[in-house]
mmCIF file of C-alpha atoms in Angstrom:
data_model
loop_
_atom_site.group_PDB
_atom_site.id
_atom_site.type_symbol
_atom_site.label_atom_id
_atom_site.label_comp_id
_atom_site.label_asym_id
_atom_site.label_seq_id
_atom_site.Cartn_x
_atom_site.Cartn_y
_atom_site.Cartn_z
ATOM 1 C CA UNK F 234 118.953 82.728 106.639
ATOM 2 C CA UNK F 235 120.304 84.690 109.709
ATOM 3 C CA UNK F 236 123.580 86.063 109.037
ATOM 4 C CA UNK F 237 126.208 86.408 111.926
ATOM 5 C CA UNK F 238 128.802 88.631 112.136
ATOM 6 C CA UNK F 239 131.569 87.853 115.097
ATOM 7 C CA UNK F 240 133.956 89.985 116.189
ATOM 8 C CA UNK F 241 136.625 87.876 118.545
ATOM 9 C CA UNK F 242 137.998 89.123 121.546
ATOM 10 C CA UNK F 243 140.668 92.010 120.243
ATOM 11 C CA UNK F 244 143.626 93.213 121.789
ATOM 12 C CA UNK F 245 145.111 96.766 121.807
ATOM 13 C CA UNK F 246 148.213 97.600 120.583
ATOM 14 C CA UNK F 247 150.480 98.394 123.460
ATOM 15 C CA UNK F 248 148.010 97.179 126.021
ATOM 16 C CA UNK F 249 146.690 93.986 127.922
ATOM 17 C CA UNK F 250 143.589 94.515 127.885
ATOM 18 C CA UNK F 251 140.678 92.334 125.838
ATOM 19 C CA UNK F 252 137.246 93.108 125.154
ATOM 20 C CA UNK F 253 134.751 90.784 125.646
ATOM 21 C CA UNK F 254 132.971 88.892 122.599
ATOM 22 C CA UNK F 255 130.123 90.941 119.952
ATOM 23 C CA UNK F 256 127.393 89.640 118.168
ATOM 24 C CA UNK F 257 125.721 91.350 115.543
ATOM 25 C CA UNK F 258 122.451 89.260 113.827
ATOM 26 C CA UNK F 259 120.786 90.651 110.149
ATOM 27 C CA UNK F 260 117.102 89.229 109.875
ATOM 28 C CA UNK F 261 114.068 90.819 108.220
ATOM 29 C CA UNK F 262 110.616 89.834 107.125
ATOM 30 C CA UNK F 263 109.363 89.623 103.082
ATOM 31 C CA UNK F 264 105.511 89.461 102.958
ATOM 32 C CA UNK F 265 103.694 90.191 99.734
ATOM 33 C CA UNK F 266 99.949 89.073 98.583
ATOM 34 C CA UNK F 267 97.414 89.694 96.127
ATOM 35 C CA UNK F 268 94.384 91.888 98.183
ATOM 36 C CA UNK F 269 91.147 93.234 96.905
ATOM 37 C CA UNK F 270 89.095 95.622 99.250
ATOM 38 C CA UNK F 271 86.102 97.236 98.804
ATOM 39 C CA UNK F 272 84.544 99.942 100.573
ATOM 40 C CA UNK F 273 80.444 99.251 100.178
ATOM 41 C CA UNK F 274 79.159 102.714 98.018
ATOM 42 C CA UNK F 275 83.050 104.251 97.407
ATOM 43 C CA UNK F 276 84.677 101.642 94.732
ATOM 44 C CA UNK F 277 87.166 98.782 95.251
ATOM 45 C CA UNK F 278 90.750 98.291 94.650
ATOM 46 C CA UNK F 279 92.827 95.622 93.667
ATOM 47 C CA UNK F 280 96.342 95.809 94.673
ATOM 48 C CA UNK F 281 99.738 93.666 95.424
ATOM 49 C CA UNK F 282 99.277 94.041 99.480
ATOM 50 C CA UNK F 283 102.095 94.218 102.105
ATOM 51 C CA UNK F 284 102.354 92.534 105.638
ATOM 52 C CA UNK F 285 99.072 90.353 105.335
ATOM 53 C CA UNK F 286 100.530 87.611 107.614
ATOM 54 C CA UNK F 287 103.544 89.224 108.791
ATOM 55 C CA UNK F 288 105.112 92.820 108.637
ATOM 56 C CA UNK F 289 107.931 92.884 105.792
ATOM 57 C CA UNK F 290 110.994 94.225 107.672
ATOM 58 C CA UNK F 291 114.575 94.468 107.863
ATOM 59 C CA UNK F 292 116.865 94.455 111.201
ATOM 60 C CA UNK F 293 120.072 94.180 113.224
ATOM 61 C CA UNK F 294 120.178 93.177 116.791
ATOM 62 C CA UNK F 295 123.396 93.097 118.694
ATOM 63 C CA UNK F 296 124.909 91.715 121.965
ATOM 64 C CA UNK F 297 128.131 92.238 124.112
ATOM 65 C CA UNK F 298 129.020 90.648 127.074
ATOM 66 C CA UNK F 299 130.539 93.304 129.856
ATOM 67 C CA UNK F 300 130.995 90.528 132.131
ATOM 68 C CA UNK F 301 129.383 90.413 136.025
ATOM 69 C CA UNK F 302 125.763 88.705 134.060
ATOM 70 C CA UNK F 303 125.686 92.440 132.103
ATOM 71 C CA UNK F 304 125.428 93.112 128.772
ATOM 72 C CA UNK F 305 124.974 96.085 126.167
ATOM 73 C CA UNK F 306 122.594 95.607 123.154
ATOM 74 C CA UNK F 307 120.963 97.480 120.488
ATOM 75 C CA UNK F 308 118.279 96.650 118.074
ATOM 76 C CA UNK F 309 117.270 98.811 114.634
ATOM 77 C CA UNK F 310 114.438 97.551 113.146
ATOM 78 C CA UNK F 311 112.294 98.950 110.289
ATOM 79 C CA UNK F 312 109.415 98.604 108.165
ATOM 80 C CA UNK F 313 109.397 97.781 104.269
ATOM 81 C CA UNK F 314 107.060 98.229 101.906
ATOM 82 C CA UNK F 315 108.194 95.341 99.067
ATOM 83 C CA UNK F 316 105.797 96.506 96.150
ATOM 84 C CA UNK F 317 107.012 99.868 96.063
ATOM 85 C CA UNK F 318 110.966 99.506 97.179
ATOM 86 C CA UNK F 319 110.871 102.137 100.014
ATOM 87 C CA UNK F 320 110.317 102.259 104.047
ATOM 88 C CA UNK F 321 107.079 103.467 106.020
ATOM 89 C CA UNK F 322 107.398 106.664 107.903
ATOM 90 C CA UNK F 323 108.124 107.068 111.605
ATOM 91 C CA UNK F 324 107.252 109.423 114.145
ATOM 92 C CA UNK F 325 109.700 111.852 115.435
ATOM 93 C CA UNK F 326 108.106 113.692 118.474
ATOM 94 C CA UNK F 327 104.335 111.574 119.257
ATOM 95 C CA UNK F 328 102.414 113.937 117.564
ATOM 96 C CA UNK F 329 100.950 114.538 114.496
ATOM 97 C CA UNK F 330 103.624 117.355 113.472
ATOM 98 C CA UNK F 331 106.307 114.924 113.792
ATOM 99 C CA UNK F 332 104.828 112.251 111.498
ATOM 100 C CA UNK F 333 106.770 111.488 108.691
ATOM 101 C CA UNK F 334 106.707 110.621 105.010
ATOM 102 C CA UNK F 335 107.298 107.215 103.239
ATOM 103 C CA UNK F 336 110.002 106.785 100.999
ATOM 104 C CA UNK F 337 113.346 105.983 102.706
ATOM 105 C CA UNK F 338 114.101 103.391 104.887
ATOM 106 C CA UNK F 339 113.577 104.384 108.524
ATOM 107 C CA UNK F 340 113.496 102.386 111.772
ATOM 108 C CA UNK F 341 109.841 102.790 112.577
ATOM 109 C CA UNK F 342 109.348 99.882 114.576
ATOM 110 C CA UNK F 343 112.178 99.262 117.253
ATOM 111 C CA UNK F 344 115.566 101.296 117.569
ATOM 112 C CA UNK F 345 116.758 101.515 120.933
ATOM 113 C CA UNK F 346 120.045 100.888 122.958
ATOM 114 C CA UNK F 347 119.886 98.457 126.455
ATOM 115 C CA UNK F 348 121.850 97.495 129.117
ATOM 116 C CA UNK F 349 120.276 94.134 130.301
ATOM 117 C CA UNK F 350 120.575 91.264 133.148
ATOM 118 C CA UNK F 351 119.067 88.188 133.718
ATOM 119 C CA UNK F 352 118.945 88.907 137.749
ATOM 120 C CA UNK F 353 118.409 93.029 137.513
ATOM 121 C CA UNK F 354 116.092 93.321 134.065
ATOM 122 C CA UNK F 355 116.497 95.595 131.229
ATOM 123 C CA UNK F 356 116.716 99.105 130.699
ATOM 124 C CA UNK F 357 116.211 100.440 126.882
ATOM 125 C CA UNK F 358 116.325 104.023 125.481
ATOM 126 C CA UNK F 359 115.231 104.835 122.194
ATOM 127 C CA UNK F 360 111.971 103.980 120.142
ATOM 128 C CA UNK F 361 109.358 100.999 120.783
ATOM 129 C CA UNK F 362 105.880 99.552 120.613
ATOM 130 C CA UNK F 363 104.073 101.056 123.604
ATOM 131 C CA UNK F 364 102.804 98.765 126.291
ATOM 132 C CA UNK F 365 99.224 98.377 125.001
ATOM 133 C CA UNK F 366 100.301 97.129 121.283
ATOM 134 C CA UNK F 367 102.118 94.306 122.773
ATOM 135 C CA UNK F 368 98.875 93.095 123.894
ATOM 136 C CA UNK F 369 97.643 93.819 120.420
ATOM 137 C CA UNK F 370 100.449 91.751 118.615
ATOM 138 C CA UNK F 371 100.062 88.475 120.908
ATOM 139 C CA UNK F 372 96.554 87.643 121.686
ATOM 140 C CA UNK F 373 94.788 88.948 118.252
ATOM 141 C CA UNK F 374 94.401 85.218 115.704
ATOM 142 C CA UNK F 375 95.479 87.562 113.072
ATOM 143 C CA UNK F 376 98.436 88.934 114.921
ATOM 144 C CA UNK F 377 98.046 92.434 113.904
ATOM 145 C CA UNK F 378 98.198 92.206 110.874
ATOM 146 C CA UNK F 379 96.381 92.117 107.146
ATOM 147 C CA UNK F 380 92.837 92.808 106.467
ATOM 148 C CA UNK F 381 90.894 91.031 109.401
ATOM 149 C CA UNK F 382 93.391 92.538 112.261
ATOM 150 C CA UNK F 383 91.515 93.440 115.539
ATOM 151 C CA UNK F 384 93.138 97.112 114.981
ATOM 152 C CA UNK F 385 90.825 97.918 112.613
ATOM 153 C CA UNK F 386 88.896 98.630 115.330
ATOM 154 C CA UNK F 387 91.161 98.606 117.895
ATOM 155 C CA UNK F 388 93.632 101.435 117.018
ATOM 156 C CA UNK F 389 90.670 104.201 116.629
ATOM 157 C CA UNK F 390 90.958 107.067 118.195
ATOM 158 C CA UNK F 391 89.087 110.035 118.252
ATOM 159 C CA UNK F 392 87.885 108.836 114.888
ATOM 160 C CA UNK F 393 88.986 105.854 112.560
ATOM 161 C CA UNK F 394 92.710 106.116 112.722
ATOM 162 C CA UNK F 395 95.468 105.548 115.145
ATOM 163 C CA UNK F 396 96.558 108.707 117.298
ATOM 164 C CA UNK F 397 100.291 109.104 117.528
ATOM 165 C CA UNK F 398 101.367 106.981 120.474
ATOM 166 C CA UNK F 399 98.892 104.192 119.347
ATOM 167 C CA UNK F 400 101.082 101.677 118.163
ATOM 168 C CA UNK F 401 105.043 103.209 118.980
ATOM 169 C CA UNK F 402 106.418 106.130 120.591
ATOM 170 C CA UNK F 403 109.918 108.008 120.288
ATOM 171 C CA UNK F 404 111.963 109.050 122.900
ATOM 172 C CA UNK F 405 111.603 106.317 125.211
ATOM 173 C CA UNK F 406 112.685 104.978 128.353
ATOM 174 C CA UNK F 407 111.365 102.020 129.520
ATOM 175 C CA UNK F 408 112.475 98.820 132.332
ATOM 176 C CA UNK F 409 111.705 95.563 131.490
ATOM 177 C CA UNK F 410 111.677 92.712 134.326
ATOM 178 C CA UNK F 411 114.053 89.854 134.020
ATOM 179 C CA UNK F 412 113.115 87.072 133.236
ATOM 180 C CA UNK F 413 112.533 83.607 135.509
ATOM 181 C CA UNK F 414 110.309 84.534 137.798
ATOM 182 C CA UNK F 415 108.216 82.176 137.670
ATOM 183 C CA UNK F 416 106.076 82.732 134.654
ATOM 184 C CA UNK F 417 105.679 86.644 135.801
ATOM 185 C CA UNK F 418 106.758 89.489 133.317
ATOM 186 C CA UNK F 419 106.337 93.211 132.724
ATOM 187 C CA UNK F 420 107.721 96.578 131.467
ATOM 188 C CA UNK F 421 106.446 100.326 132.507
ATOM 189 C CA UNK F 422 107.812 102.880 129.645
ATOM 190 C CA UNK F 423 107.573 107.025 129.406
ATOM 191 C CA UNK F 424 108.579 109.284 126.304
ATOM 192 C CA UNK F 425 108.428 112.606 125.824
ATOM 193 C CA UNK F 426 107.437 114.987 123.361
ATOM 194 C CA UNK F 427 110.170 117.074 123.863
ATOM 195 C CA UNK F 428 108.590 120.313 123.325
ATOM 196 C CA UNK F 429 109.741 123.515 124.491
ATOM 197 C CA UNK F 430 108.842 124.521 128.097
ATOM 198 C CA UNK F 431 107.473 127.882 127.448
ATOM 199 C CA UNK F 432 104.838 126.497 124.283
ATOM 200 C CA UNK F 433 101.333 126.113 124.592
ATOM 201 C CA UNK F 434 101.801 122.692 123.706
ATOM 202 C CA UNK F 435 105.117 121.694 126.118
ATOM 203 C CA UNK F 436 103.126 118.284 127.269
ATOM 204 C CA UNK F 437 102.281 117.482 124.139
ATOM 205 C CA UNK F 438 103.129 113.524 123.154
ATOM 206 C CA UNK F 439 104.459 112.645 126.550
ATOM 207 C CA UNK F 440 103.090 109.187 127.536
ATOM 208 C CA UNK F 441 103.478 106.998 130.515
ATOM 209 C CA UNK F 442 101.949 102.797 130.410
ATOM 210 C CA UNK F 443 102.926 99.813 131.922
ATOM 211 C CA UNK F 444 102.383 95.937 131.099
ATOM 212 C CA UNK F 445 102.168 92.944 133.513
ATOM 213 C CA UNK F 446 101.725 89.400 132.583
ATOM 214 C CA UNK F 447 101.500 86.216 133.203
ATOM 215 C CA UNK F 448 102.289 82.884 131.446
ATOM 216 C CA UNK F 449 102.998 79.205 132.223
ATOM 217 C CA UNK F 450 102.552 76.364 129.886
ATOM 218 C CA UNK F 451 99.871 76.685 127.547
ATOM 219 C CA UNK F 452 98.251 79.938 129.418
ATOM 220 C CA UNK F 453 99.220 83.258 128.655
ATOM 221 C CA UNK F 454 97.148 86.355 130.064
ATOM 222 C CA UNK F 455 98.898 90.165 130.091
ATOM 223 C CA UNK F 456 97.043 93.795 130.644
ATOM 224 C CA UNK F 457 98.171 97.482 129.733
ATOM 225 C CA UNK F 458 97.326 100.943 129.922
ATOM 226 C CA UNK F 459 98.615 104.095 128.412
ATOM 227 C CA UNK F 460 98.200 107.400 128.640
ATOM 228 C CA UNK F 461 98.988 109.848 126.051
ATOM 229 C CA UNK F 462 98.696 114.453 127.009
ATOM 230 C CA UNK F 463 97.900 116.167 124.032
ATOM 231 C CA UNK F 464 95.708 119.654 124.075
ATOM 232 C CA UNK F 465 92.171 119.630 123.469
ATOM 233 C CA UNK F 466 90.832 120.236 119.641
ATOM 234 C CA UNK F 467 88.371 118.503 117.010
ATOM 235 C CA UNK F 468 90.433 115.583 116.758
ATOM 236 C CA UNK F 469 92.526 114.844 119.393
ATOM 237 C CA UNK F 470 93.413 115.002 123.625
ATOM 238 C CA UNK F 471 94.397 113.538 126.039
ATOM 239 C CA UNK F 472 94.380 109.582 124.975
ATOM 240 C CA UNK F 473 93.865 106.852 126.962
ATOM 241 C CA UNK F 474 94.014 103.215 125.993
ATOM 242 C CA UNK F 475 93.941 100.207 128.619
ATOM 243 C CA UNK F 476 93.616 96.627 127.331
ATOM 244 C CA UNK F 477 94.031 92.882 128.516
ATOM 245 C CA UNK F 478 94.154 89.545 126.953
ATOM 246 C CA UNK F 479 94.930 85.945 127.229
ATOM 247 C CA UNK F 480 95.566 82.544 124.969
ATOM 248 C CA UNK F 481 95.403 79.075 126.018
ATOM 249 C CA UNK F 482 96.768 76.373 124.015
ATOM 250 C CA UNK F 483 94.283 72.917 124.239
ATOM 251 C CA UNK F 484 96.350 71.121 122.025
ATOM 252 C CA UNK F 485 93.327 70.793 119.312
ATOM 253 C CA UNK F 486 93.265 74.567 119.006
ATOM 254 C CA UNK F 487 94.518 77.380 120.779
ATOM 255 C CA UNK F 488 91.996 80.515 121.994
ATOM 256 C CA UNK F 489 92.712 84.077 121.871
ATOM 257 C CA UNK F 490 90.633 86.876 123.836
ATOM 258 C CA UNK F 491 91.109 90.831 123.488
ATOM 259 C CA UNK F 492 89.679 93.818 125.323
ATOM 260 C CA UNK F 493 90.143 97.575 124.531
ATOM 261 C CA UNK F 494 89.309 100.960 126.183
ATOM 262 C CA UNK F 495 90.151 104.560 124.321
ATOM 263 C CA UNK F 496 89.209 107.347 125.756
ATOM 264 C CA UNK F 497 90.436 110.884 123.971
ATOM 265 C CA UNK F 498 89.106 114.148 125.186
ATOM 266 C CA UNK F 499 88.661 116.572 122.653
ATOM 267 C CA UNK F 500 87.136 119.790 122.663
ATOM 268 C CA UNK F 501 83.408 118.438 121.904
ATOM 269 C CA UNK F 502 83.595 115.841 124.950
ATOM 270 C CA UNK F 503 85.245 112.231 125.774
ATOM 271 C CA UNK F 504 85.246 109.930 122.984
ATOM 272 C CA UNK F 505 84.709 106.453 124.812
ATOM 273 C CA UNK F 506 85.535 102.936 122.163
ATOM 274 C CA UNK F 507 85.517 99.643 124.153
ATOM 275 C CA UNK F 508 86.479 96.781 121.922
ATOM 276 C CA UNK F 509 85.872 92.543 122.135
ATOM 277 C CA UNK F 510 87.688 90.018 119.891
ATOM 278 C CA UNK F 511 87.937 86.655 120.659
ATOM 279 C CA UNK F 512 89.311 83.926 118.171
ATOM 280 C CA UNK F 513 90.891 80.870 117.554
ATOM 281 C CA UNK F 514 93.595 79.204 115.730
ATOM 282 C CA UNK F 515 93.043 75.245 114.659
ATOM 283 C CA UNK F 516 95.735 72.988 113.481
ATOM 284 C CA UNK F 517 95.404 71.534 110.036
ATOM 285 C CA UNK F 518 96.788 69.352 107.517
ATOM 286 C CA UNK F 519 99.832 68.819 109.788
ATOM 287 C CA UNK F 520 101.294 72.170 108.846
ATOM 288 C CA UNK F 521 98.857 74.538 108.824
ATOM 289 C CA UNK F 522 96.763 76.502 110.499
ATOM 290 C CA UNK F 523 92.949 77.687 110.496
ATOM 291 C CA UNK F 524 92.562 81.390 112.246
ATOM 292 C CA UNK F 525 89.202 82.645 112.799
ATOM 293 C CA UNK F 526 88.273 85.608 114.891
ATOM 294 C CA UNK F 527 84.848 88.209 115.406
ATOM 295 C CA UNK F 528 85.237 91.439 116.872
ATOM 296 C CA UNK F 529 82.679 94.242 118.276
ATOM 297 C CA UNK F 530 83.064 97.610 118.765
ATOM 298 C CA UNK F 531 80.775 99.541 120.883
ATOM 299 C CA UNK F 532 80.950 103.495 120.670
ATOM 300 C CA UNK F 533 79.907 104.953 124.298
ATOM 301 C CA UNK F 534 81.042 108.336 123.849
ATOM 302 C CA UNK F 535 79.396 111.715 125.623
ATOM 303 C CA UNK F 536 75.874 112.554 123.966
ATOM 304 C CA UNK F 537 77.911 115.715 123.028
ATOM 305 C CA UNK F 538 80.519 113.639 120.406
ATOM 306 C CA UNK F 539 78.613 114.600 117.208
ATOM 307 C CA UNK F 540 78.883 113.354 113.236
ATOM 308 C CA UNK F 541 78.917 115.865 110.607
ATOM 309 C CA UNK F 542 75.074 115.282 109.978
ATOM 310 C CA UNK F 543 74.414 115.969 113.824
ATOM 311 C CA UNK F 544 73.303 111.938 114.874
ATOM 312 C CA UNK F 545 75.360 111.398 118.233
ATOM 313 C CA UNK F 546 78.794 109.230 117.825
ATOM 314 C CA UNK F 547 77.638 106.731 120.359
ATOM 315 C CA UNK F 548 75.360 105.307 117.752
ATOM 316 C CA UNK F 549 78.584 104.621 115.896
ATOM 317 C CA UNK F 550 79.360 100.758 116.645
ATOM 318 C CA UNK F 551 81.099 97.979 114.349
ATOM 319 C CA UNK F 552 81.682 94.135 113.828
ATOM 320 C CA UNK F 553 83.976 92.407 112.313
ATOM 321 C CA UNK F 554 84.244 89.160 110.889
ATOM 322 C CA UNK F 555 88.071 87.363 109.739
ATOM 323 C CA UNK F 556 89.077 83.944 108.603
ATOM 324 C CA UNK F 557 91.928 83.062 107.253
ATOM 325 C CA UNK F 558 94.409 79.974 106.567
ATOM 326 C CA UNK F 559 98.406 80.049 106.576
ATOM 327 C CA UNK F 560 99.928 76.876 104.846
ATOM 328 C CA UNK F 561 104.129 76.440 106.170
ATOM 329 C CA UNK F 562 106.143 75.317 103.543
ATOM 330 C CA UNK F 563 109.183 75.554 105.658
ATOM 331 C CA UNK F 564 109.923 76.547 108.794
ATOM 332 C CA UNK F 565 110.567 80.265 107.377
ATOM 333 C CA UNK F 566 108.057 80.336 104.375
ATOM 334 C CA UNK F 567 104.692 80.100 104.315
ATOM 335 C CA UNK F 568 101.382 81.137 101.938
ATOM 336 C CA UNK F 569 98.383 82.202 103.684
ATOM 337 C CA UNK F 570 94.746 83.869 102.249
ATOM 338 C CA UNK F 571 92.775 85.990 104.831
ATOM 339 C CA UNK F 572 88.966 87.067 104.307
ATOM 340 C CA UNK F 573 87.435 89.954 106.440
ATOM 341 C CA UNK F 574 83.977 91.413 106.762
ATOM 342 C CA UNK F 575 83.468 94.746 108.388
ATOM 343 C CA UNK F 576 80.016 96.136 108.829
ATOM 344 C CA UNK F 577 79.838 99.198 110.325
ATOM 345 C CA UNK F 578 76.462 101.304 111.815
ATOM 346 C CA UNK F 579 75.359 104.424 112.635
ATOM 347 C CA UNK F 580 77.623 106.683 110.803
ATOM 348 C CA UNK F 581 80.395 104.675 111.554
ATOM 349 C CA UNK F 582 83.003 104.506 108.359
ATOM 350 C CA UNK F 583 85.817 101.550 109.760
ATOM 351 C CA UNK F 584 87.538 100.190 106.694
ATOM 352 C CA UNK F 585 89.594 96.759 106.769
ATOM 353 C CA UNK F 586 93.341 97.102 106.902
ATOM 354 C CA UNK F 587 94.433 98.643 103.198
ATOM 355 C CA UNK F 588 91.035 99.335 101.919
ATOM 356 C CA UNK F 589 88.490 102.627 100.469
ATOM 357 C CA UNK F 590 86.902 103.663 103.942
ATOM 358 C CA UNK F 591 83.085 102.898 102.987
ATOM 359 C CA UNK F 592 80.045 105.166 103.455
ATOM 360 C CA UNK F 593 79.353 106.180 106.079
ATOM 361 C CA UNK F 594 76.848 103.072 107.754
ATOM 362 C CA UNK F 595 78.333 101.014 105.234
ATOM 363 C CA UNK F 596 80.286 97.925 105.400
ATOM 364 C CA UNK F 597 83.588 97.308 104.005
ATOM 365 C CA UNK F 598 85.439 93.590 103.002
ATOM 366 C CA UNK F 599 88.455 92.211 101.798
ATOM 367 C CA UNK F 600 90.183 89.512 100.793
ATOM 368 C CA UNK F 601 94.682 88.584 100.635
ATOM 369 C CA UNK F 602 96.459 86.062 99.554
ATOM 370 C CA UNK F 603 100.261 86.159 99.726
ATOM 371 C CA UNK F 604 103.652 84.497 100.576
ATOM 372 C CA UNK F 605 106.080 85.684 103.877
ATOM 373 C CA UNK F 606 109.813 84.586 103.875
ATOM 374 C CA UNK F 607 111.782 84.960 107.036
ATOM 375 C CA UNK F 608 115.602 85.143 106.958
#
């Protein structure tokens, strides 16, 4: 249950003056299943899996009203991983030297400080999901998360992992439009790397994107881009990801549609990844929900992108296959199972969310089941 903490207007001693009223909210996220992967010619594992339908989490959000429609807020939210007792790792600077370790609890996802109006918008500095991952979160059936997400395709960069600025980046500032007008909304964000100015590497991690949307009633449809400097090598450069996607709502099911672009430039050439998902989510048994959702990735990179055993990495292309069921017990608990199917070709090696990557050309499933508690 949401705890909140209220702090009532105080007075100073030996003054007249009041400060206006404080909010402070707790809330977090518990999500634990049972998940078996298996990565076709490297093994299986069975484990107790984390953030199938939901990522476990733990956060405080606050509000104060400075009067004249302004207000001050912060938000510090973080990451858990339940089956072990500690917190995922963050990323200090948007590059791979500032990525950290798990262990302690650290606020990974959002931690930022805003000064916001309903007429003017909102201005936030701090750490946040990048433009492009909101698109990611709200129009992919599986939201993200567990082992039929769309980013198993979707976050690859240069090769089968996220880059650094994929999903967050640090030292952020970013304007958010207010809201009301008329179903139109949007943010534009830049961070920095914050690298020394006489290094090699002084534009390294600094990233500029913007989102624009639109929704009204059952229609929702919102596109991004960023772009990510980083200097040329084997593995990474500069990034680029652009993506757009929609959901209507038909009453007997609501529709999901996704579309991705990465482009990195490393040394060898441009690596080019455009993406497809589209899915669904049916009502049943009153309180539950059927998600379904098929995704395909086609590689297009430069003729000079080459695997280890020399075949070009444009032969390198993916599907995906995810179905899943979450059953609401309550409002803030539910249990859910979730199958995926990835089959990779060429030399291609994408691995469902948790799993052994595969051989290479080989294909590699999964299957959760789990509980989530909000409070």
């Amino acid at each position: 249950m949401k705890r909140f903490l209220m702090w009532s207007a105080l007075g100073l001693a030996g003054s007249g003056a009041a400060h206006a009223q404080s909010s402070v909210t707790m809330f977090g996220v518990m999500d634990l299943g049972i998940q078996y992967t298996k990565g076709a010619g490297n093994g299986s594992v069975k484990a107790l899996s984390n953030g199938g339908l939901s990522t476990s989490r733990i956060g405080f959000r606050g509000t104060e009203d400075l009067g004249g429609g302004l207000r001050a807020g912060f938000w510090l939210e973080g990451s858990l991983n339940p089956d072990t007792g500690t917190g995922r790792p963050s990323n200090s600077n948007n590059q791979t030297s500032g990525a950290g370790t798990a262990g302690p609890i650290t606020f990974d996802r959002m931690s930022f400080v805003s000064i916001s109006s309903d007429t003017l918008g909102e201005l936030r500095l701090g750490h946040d999901f990048i433009p492009t991952h909101y698109n990611s979160i709200y129009f992919d059936p599986f939201n993200a998360n567990g082992v039929a997400r769309a980013g198993n395709l979707t976050f690859a960069g240069a090769g089968t992992g996220p880059l650094p600025t994929a999903i967050t980046g640090s030292n952020t500032v970013s304007y958010w439009l207010p809201p009301k007008l008329g179903g139109l909304y949007g943010m534009a964000m830049v961070g920095t790397g914050e690298n020394d100015s006489t290094a090699a590497n002084r534009d390294d991690g600094n990233f500029a994107g913007a989102r624009l949307g639109f929704a009204s009633g059952a229609f929702d449809i919102a596109a991004a881009v960023t772009r990510s400097h980083f200097n040329s090598t084997a593995t990474i450069g500069n990034y680029t990801h652009a993506n757009i996607g929609g959901s209507w709502d038909a009453g007997f099911a609501k529709f999901f549609a996704l579309y991705n672009m990465v482009r990195v430039k490393i040394v060898a050439g441009t690596v080019r990844k455009n993406t497809a998902e589209i899915g669904v989510h049916i009502p049943a048994f009153e309180v539950g929900r059927i998600r379904i959702s098929y995704a395909y990735l086609d590689d297009r990179s430069d003729d000079s992108v080459r695997n280890a055993d020399g075949t070009p990495r444009n032969r390198d292309d993916a599907r995906q296959f995810g179905i899943g069921y979450v059953h609401n017990l309550s409002k803030r608990t539910a249990l859910y199972g979730t199958y995926a199917r990835l089959m990779n070709g060429g030399q291609a090696r994408y691995v469902v969310s948790g799993g052994l990557a595969p051989a290479a050309g080989q294909r590699s499933t999964g299957w959760e089941f789990g509980v989530r508690h909000l409070f």
